[in-house]
JSON list of C-alpha atoms in Angstrom, two decimals:
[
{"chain": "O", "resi": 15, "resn": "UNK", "atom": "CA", "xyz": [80.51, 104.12, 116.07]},
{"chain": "O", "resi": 16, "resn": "UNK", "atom": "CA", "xyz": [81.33, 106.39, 119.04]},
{"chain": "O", "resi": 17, "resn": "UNK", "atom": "CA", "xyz": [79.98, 105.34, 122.18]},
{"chain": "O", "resi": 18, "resn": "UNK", "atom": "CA", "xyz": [78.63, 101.52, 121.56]},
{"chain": "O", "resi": 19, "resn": "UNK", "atom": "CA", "xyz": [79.92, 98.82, 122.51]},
{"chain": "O", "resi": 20, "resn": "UNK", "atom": "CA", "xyz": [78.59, 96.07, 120.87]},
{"chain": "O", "resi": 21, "resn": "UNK", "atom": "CA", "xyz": [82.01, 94.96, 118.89]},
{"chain": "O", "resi": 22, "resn": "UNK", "atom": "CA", "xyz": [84.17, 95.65, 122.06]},
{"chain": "O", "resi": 23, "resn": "UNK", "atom": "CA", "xyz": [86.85, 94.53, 122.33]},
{"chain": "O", "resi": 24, "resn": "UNK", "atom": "CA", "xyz": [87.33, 94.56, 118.38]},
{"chain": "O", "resi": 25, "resn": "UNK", "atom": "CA", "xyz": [90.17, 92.29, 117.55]},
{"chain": "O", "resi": 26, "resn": "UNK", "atom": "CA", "xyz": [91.74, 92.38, 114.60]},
{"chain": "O", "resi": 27, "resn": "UNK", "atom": "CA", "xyz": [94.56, 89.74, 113.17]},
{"chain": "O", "resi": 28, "resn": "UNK", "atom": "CA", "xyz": [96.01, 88.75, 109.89]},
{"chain": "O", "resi": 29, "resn": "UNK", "atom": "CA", "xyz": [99.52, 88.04, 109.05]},
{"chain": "O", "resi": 30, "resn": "UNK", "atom": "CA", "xyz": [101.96, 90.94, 108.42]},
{"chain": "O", "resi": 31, "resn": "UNK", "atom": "CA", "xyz": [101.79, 93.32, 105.80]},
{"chain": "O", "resi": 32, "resn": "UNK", "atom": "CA", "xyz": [98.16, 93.11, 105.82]},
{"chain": "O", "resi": 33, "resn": "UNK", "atom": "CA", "xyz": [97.45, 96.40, 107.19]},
{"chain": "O", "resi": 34, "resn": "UNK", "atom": "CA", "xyz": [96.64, 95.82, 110.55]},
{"chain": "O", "resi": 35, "resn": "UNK", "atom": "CA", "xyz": [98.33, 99.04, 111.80]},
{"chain": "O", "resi": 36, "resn": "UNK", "atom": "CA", "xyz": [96.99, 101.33, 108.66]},
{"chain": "O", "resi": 37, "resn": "UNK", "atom": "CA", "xyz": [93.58, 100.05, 109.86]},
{"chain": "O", "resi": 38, "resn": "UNK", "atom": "CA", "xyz": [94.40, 100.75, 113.40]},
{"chain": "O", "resi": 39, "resn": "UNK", "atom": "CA", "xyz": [95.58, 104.20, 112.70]},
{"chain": "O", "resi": 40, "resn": "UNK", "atom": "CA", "xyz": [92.42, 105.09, 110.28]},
{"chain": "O", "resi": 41, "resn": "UNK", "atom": "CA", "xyz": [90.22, 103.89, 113.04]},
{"chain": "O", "resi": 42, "resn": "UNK", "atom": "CA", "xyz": [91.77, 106.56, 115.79]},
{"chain": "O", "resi": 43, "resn": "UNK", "atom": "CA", "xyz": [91.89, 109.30, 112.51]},
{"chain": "O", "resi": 44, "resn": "UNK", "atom": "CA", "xyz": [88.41, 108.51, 112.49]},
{"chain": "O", "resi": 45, "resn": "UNK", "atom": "CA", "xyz": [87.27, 109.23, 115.88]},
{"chain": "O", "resi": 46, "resn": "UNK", "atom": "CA", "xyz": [89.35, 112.15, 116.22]},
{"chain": "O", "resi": 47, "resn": "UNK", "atom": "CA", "xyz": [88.36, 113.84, 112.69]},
{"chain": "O", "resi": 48, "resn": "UNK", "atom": "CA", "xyz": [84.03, 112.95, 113.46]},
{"chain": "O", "resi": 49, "resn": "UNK", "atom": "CA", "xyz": [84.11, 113.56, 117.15]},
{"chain": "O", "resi": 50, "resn": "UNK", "atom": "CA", "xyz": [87.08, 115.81, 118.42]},
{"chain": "O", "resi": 51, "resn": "UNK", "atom": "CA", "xyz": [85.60, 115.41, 122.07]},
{"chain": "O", "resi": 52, "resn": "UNK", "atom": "CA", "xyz": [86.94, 111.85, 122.19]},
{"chain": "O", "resi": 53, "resn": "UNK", "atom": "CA", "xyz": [89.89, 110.73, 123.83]},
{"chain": "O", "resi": 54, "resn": "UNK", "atom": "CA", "xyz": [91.80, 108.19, 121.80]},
{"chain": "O", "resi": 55, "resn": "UNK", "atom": "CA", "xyz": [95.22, 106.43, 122.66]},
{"chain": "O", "resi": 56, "resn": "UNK", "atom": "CA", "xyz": [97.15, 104.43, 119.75]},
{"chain": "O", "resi": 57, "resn": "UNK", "atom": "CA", "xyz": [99.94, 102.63, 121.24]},
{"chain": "O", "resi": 58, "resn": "UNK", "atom": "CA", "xyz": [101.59, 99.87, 120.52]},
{"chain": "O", "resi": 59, "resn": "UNK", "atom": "CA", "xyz": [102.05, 97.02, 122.65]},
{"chain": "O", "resi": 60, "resn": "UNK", "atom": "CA", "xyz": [106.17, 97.35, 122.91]},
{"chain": "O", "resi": 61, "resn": "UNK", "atom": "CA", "xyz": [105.36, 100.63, 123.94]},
{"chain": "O", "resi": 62, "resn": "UNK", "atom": "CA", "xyz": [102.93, 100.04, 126.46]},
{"chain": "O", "resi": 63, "resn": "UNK", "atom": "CA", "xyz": [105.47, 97.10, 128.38]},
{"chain": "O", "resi": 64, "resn": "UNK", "atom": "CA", "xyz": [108.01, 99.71, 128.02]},
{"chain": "O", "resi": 65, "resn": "UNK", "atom": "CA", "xyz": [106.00, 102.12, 129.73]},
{"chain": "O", "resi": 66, "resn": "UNK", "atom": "CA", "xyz": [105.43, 99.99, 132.13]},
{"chain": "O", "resi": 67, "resn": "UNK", "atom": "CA", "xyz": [108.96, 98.56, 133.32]},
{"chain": "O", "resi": 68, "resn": "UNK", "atom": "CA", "xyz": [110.00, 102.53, 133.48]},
{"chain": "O", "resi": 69, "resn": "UNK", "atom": "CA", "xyz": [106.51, 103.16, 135.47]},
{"chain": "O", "resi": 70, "resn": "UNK", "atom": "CA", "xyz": [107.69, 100.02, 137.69]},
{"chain": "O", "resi": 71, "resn": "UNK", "atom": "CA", "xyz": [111.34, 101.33, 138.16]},
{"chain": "O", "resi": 72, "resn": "UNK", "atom": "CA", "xyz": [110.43, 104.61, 138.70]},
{"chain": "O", "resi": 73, "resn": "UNK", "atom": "CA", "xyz": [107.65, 103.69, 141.44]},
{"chain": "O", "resi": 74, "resn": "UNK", "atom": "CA", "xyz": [104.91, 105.67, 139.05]},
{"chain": "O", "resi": 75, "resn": "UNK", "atom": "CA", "xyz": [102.57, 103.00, 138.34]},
{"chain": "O", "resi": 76, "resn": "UNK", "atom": "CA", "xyz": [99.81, 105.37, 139.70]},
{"chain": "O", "resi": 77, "resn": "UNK", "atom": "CA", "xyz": [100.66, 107.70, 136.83]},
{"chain": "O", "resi": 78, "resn": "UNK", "atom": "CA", "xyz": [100.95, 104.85, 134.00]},
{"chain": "O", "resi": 79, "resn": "UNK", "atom": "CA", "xyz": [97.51, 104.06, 135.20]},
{"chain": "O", "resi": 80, "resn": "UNK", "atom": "CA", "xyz": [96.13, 106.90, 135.01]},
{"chain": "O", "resi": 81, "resn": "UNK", "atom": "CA", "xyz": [96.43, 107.67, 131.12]},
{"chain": "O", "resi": 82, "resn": "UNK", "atom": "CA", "xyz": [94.14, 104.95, 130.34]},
{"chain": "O", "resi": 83, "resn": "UNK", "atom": "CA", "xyz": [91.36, 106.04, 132.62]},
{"chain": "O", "resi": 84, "resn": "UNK", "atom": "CA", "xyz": [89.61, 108.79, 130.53]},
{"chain": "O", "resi": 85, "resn": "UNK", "atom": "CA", "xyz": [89.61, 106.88, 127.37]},
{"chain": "O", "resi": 86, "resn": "UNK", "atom": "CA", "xyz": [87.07, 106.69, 124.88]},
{"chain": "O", "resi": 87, "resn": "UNK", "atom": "CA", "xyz": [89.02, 104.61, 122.00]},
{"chain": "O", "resi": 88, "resn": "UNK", "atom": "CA", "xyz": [92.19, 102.47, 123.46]},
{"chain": "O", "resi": 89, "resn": "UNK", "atom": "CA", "xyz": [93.99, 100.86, 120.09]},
{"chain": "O", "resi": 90, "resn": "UNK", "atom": "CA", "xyz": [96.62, 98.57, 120.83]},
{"chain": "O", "resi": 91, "resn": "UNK", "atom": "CA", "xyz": [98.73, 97.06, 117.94]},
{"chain": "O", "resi": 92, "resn": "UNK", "atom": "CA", "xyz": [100.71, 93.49, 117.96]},
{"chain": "O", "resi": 93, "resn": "UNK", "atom": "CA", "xyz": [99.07, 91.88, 121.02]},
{"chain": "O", "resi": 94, "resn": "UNK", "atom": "CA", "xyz": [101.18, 89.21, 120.72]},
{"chain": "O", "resi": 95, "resn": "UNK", "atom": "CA", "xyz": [104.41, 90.97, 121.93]},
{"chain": "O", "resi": 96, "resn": "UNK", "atom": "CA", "xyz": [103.00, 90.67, 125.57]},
{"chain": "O", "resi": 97, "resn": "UNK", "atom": "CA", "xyz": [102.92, 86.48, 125.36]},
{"chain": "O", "resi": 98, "resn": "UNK", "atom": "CA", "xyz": [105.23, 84.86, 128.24]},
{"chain": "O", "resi": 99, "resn": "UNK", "atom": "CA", "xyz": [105.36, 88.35, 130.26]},
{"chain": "O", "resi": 100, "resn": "UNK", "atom": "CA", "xyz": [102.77, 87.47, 133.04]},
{"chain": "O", "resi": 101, "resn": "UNK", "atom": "CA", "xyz": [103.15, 91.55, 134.85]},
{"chain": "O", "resi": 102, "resn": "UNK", "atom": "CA", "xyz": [102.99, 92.94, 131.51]},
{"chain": "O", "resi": 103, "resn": "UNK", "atom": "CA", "xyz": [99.39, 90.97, 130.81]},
{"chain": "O", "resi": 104, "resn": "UNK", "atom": "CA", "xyz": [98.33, 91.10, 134.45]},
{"chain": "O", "resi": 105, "resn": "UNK", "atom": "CA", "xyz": [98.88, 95.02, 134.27]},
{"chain": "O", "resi": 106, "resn": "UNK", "atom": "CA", "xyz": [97.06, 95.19, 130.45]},
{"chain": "O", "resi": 107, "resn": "UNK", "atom": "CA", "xyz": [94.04, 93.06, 131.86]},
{"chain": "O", "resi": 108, "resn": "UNK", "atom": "CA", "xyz": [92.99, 95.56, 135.12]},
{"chain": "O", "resi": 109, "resn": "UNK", "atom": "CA", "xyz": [93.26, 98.42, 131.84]},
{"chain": "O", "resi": 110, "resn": "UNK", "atom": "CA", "xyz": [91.07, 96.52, 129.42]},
{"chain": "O", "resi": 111, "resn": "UNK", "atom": "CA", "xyz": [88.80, 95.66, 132.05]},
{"chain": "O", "resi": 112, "resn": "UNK", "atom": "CA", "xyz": [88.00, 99.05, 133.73]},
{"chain": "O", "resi": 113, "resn": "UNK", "atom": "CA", "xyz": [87.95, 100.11, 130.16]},
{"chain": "O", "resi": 114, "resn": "UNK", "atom": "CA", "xyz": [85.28, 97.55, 129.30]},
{"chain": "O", "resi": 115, "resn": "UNK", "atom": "CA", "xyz": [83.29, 98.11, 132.33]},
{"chain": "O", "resi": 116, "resn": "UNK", "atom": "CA", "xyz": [82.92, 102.01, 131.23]},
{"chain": "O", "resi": 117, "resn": "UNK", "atom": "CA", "xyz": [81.75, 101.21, 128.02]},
{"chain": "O", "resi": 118, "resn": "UNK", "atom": "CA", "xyz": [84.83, 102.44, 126.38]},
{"chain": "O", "resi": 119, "resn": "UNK", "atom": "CA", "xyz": [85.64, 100.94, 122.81]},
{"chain": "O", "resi": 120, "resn": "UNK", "atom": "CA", "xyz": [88.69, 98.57, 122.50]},
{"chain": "O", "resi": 121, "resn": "UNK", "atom": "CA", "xyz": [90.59, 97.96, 119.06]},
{"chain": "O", "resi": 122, "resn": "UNK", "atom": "CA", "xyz": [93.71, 95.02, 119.31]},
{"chain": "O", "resi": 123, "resn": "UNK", "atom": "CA", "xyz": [95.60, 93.75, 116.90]},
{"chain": "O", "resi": 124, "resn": "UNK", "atom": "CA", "xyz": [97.67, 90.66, 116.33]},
{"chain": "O", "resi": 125, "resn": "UNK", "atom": "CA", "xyz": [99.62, 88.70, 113.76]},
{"chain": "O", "resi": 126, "resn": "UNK", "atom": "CA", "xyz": [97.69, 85.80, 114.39]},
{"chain": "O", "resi": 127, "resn": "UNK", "atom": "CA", "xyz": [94.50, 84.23, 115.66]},
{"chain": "O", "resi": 128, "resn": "UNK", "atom": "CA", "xyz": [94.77, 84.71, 119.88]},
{"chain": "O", "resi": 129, "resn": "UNK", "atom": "CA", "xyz": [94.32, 81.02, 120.74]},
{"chain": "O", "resi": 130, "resn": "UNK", "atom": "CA", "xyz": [97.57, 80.67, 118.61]},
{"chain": "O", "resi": 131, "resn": "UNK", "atom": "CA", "xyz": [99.55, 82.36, 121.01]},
{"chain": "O", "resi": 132, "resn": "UNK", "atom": "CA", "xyz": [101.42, 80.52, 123.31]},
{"chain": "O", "resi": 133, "resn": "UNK", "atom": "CA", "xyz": [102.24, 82.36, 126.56]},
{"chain": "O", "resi": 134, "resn": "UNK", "atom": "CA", "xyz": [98.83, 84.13, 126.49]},
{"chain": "O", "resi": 135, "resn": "UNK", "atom": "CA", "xyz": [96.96, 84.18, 130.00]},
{"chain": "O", "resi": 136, "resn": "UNK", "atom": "CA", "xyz": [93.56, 82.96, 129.34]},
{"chain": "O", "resi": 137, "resn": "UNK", "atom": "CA", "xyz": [91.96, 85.83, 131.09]},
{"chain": "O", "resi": 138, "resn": "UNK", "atom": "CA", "xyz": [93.26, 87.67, 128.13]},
{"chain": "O", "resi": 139, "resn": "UNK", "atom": "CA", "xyz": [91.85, 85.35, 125.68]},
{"chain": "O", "resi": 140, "resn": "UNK", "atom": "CA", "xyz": [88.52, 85.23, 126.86]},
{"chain": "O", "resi": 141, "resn": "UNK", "atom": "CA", "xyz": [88.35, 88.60, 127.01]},
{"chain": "O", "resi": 142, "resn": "UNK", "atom": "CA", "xyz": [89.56, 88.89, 123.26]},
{"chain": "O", "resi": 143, "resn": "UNK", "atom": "CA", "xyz": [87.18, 85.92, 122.21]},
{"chain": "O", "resi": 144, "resn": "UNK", "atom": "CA", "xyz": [83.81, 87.99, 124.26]},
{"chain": "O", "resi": 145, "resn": "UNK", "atom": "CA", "xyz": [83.84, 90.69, 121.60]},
{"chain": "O", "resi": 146, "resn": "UNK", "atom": "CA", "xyz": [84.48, 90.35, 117.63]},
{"chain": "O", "resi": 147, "resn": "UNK", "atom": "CA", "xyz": [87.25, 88.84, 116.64]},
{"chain": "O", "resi": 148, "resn": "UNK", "atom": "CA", "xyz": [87.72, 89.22, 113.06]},
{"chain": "O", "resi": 149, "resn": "UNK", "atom": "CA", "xyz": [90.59, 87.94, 110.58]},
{"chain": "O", "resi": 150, "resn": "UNK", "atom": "CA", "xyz": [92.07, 90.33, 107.84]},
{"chain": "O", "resi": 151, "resn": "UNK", "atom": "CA", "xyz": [92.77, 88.33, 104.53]},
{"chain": "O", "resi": 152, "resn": "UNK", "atom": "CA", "xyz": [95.22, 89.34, 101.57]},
{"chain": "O", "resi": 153, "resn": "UNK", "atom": "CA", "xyz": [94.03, 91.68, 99.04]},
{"chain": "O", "resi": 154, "resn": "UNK", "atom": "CA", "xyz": [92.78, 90.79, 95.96]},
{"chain": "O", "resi": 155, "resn": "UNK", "atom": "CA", "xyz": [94.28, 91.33, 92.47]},
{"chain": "O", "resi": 156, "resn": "UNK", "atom": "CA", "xyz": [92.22, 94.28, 91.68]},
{"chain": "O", "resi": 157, "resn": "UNK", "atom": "CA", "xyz": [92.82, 96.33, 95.26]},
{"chain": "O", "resi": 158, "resn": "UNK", "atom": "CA", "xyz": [96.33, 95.19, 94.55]},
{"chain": "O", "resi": 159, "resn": "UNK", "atom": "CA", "xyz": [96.22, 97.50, 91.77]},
{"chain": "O", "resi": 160, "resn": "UNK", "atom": "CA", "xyz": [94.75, 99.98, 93.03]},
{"chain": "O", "resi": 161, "resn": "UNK", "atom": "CA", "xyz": [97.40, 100.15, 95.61]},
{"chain": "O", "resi": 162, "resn": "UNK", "atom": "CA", "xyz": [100.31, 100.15, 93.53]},
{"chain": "O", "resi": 163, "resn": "UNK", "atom": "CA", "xyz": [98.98, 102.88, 91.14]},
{"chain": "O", "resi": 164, "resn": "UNK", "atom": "CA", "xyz": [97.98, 105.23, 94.33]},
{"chain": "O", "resi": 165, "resn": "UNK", "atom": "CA", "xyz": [101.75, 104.76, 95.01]},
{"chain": "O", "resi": 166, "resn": "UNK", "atom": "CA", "xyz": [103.16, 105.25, 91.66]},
{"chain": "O", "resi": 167, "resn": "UNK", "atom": "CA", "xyz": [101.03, 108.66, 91.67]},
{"chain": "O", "resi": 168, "resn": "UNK", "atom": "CA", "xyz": [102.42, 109.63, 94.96]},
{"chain": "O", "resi": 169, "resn": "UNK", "atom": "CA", "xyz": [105.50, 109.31, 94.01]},
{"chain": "O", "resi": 170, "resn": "UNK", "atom": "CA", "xyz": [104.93, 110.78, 90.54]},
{"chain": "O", "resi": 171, "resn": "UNK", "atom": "CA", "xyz": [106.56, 107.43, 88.96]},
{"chain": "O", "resi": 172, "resn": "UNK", "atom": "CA", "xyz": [106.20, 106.77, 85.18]},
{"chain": "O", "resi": 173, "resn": "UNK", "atom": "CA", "xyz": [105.17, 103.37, 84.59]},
{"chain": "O", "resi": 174, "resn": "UNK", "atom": "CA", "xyz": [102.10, 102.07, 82.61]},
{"chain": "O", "resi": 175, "resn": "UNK", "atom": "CA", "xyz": [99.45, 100.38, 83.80]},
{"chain": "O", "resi": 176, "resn": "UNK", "atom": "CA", "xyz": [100.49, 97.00, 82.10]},
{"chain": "O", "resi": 177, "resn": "UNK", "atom": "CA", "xyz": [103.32, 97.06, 84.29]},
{"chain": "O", "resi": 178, "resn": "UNK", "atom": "CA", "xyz": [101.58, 97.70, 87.50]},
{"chain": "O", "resi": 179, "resn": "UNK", "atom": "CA", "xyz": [99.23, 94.78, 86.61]},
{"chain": "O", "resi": 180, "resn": "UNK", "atom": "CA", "xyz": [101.90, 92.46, 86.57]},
{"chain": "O", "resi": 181, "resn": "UNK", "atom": "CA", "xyz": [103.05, 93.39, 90.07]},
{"chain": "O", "resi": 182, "resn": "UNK", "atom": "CA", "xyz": [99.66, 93.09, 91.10]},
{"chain": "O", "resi": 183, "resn": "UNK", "atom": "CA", "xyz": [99.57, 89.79, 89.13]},
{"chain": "O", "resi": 184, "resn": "UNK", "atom": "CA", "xyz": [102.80, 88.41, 90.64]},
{"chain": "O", "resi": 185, "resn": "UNK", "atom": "CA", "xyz": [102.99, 89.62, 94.39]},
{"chain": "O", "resi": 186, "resn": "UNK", "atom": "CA", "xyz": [99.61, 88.59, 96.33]},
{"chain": "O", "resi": 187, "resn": "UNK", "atom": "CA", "xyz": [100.76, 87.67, 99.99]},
{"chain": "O", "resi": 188, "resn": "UNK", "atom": "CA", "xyz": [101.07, 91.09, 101.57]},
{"chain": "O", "resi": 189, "resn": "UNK", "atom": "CA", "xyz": [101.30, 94.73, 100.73]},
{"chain": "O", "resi": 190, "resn": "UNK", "atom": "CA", "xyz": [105.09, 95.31, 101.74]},
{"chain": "O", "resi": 191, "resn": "UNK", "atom": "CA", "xyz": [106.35, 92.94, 99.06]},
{"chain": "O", "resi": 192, "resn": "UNK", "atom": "CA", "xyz": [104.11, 94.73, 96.83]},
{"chain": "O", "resi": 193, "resn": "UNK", "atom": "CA", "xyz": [105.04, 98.04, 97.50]},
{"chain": "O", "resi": 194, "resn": "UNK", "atom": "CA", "xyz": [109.13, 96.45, 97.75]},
{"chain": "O", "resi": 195, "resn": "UNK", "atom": "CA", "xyz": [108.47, 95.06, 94.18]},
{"chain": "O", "resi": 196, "resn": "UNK", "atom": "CA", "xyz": [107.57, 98.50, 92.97]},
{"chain": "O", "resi": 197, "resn": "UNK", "atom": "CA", "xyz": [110.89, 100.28, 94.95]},
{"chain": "O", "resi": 198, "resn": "UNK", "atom": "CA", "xyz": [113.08, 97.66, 93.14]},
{"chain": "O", "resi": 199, "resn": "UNK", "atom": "CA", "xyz": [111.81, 98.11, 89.49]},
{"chain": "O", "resi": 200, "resn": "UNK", "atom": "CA", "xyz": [112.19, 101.92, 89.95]},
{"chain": "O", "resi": 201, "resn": "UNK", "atom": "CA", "xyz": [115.64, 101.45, 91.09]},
{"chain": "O", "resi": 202, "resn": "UNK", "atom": "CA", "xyz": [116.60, 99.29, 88.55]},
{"chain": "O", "resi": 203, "resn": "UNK", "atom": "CA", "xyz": [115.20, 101.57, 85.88]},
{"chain": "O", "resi": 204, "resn": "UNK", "atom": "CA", "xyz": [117.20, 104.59, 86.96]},
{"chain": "O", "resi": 205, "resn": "UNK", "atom": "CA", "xyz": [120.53, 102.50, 87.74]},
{"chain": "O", "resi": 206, "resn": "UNK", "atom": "CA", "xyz": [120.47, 101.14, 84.00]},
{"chain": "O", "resi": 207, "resn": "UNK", "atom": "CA", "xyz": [118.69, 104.01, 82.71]},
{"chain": "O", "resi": 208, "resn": "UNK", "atom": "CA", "xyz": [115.28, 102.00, 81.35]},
{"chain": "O", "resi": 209, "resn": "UNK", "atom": "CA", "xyz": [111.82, 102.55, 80.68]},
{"chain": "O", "resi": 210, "resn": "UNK", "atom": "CA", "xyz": [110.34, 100.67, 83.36]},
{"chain": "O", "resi": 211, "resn": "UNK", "atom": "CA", "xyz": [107.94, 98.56, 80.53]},
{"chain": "O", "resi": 212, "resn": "UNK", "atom": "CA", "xyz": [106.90, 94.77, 80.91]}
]
């Protein structure tokens, strides 16, 4: 909800595939669809060390700075890119703290839970411990699915829903080998020139 902060930062981690980044993106969607007056920044963390070495280079850190100030929504995805690069955290702290001191909602996500990542200042951690950190599991069979018939209709593929079950039934770890499983029987099916059936 726009403008609390009682689940700030939000941090979000779960292993890959899971996703993390879909969820990331729907949250910013969100905010920008239900309140169009909010300022929202997705950006990724390889970005946002990027950024900052140019910034850095370029002596602009005053303007690198300065994007983050009139935030409402800051959503930063795979945290755990910045482990071992002390600037790079030191720089990402001062943000996520004046953020947090104006009440401005943080969203972070990571492959993993944050104590699990080596080369993480503990200023950091704390910081991503104080608010809700919350763990993304696997889908189930059922969403599984769902999932793979929403992108059979997308991609108007003919295959029954025995077939999709099966997938479901067979791939349960993340939603990329799901969706690869589904790219493979299709192109086996129109290399040999099947029916793609059980």
């Amino acid at each position: 909800k726009p403008g609390t902060s009682t689940y700030n930062p939000l941090f979000i981690c779960s292993g890959a595939g899971l996703g993390k980044t879909h969820l990331l993106n729907a949250i910013g969607h969100f905010v920008i669809s239900n309140h169009p007056e909010k300022k929202v920044l997705y950006i990724s963390t390889e970005v946002f060390v990027n950024e900052l070495i140019d910034a850095t280079k370029n002596n602009k850190k005053k303007q690198f700075r300065k994007q983050f100030q009139d935030l409402d929504f800051f959503l930063l995805d795979d945290i755990h890119l910045i482990a071992g690069q002390e600037i790079a955290q030191d720089e990402l702290y001062h943000t996520l703290s004046a953020l947090f001191k104006d009440g401005k909602q943080i969203v972070i996500t990571c492959d993993r839970n944050i104590r699990e990542v080596t080369g993480m200042k503990e200023r950091l951690v704390s910081m991503f411990d104080s608010g809700l950190p919350t763990e993304m599991q696997p889908a189930d069979v059922k969403t599984r699915h769902s999932i793979l018939k929403l992108k059979a209709k997308a991609r108007r593929i003919d295959v029954g829903d025995d077939v999709l079950q099966f997938i479901a039934d067979m791939y349960k770890s993340n939603i990329r080998m799901l969706e690869g499983a589904l790219k493979t029987l299709v192109a086996y099916s129109e290399l040999m020139k099947v029916p793609m059936t059980l």
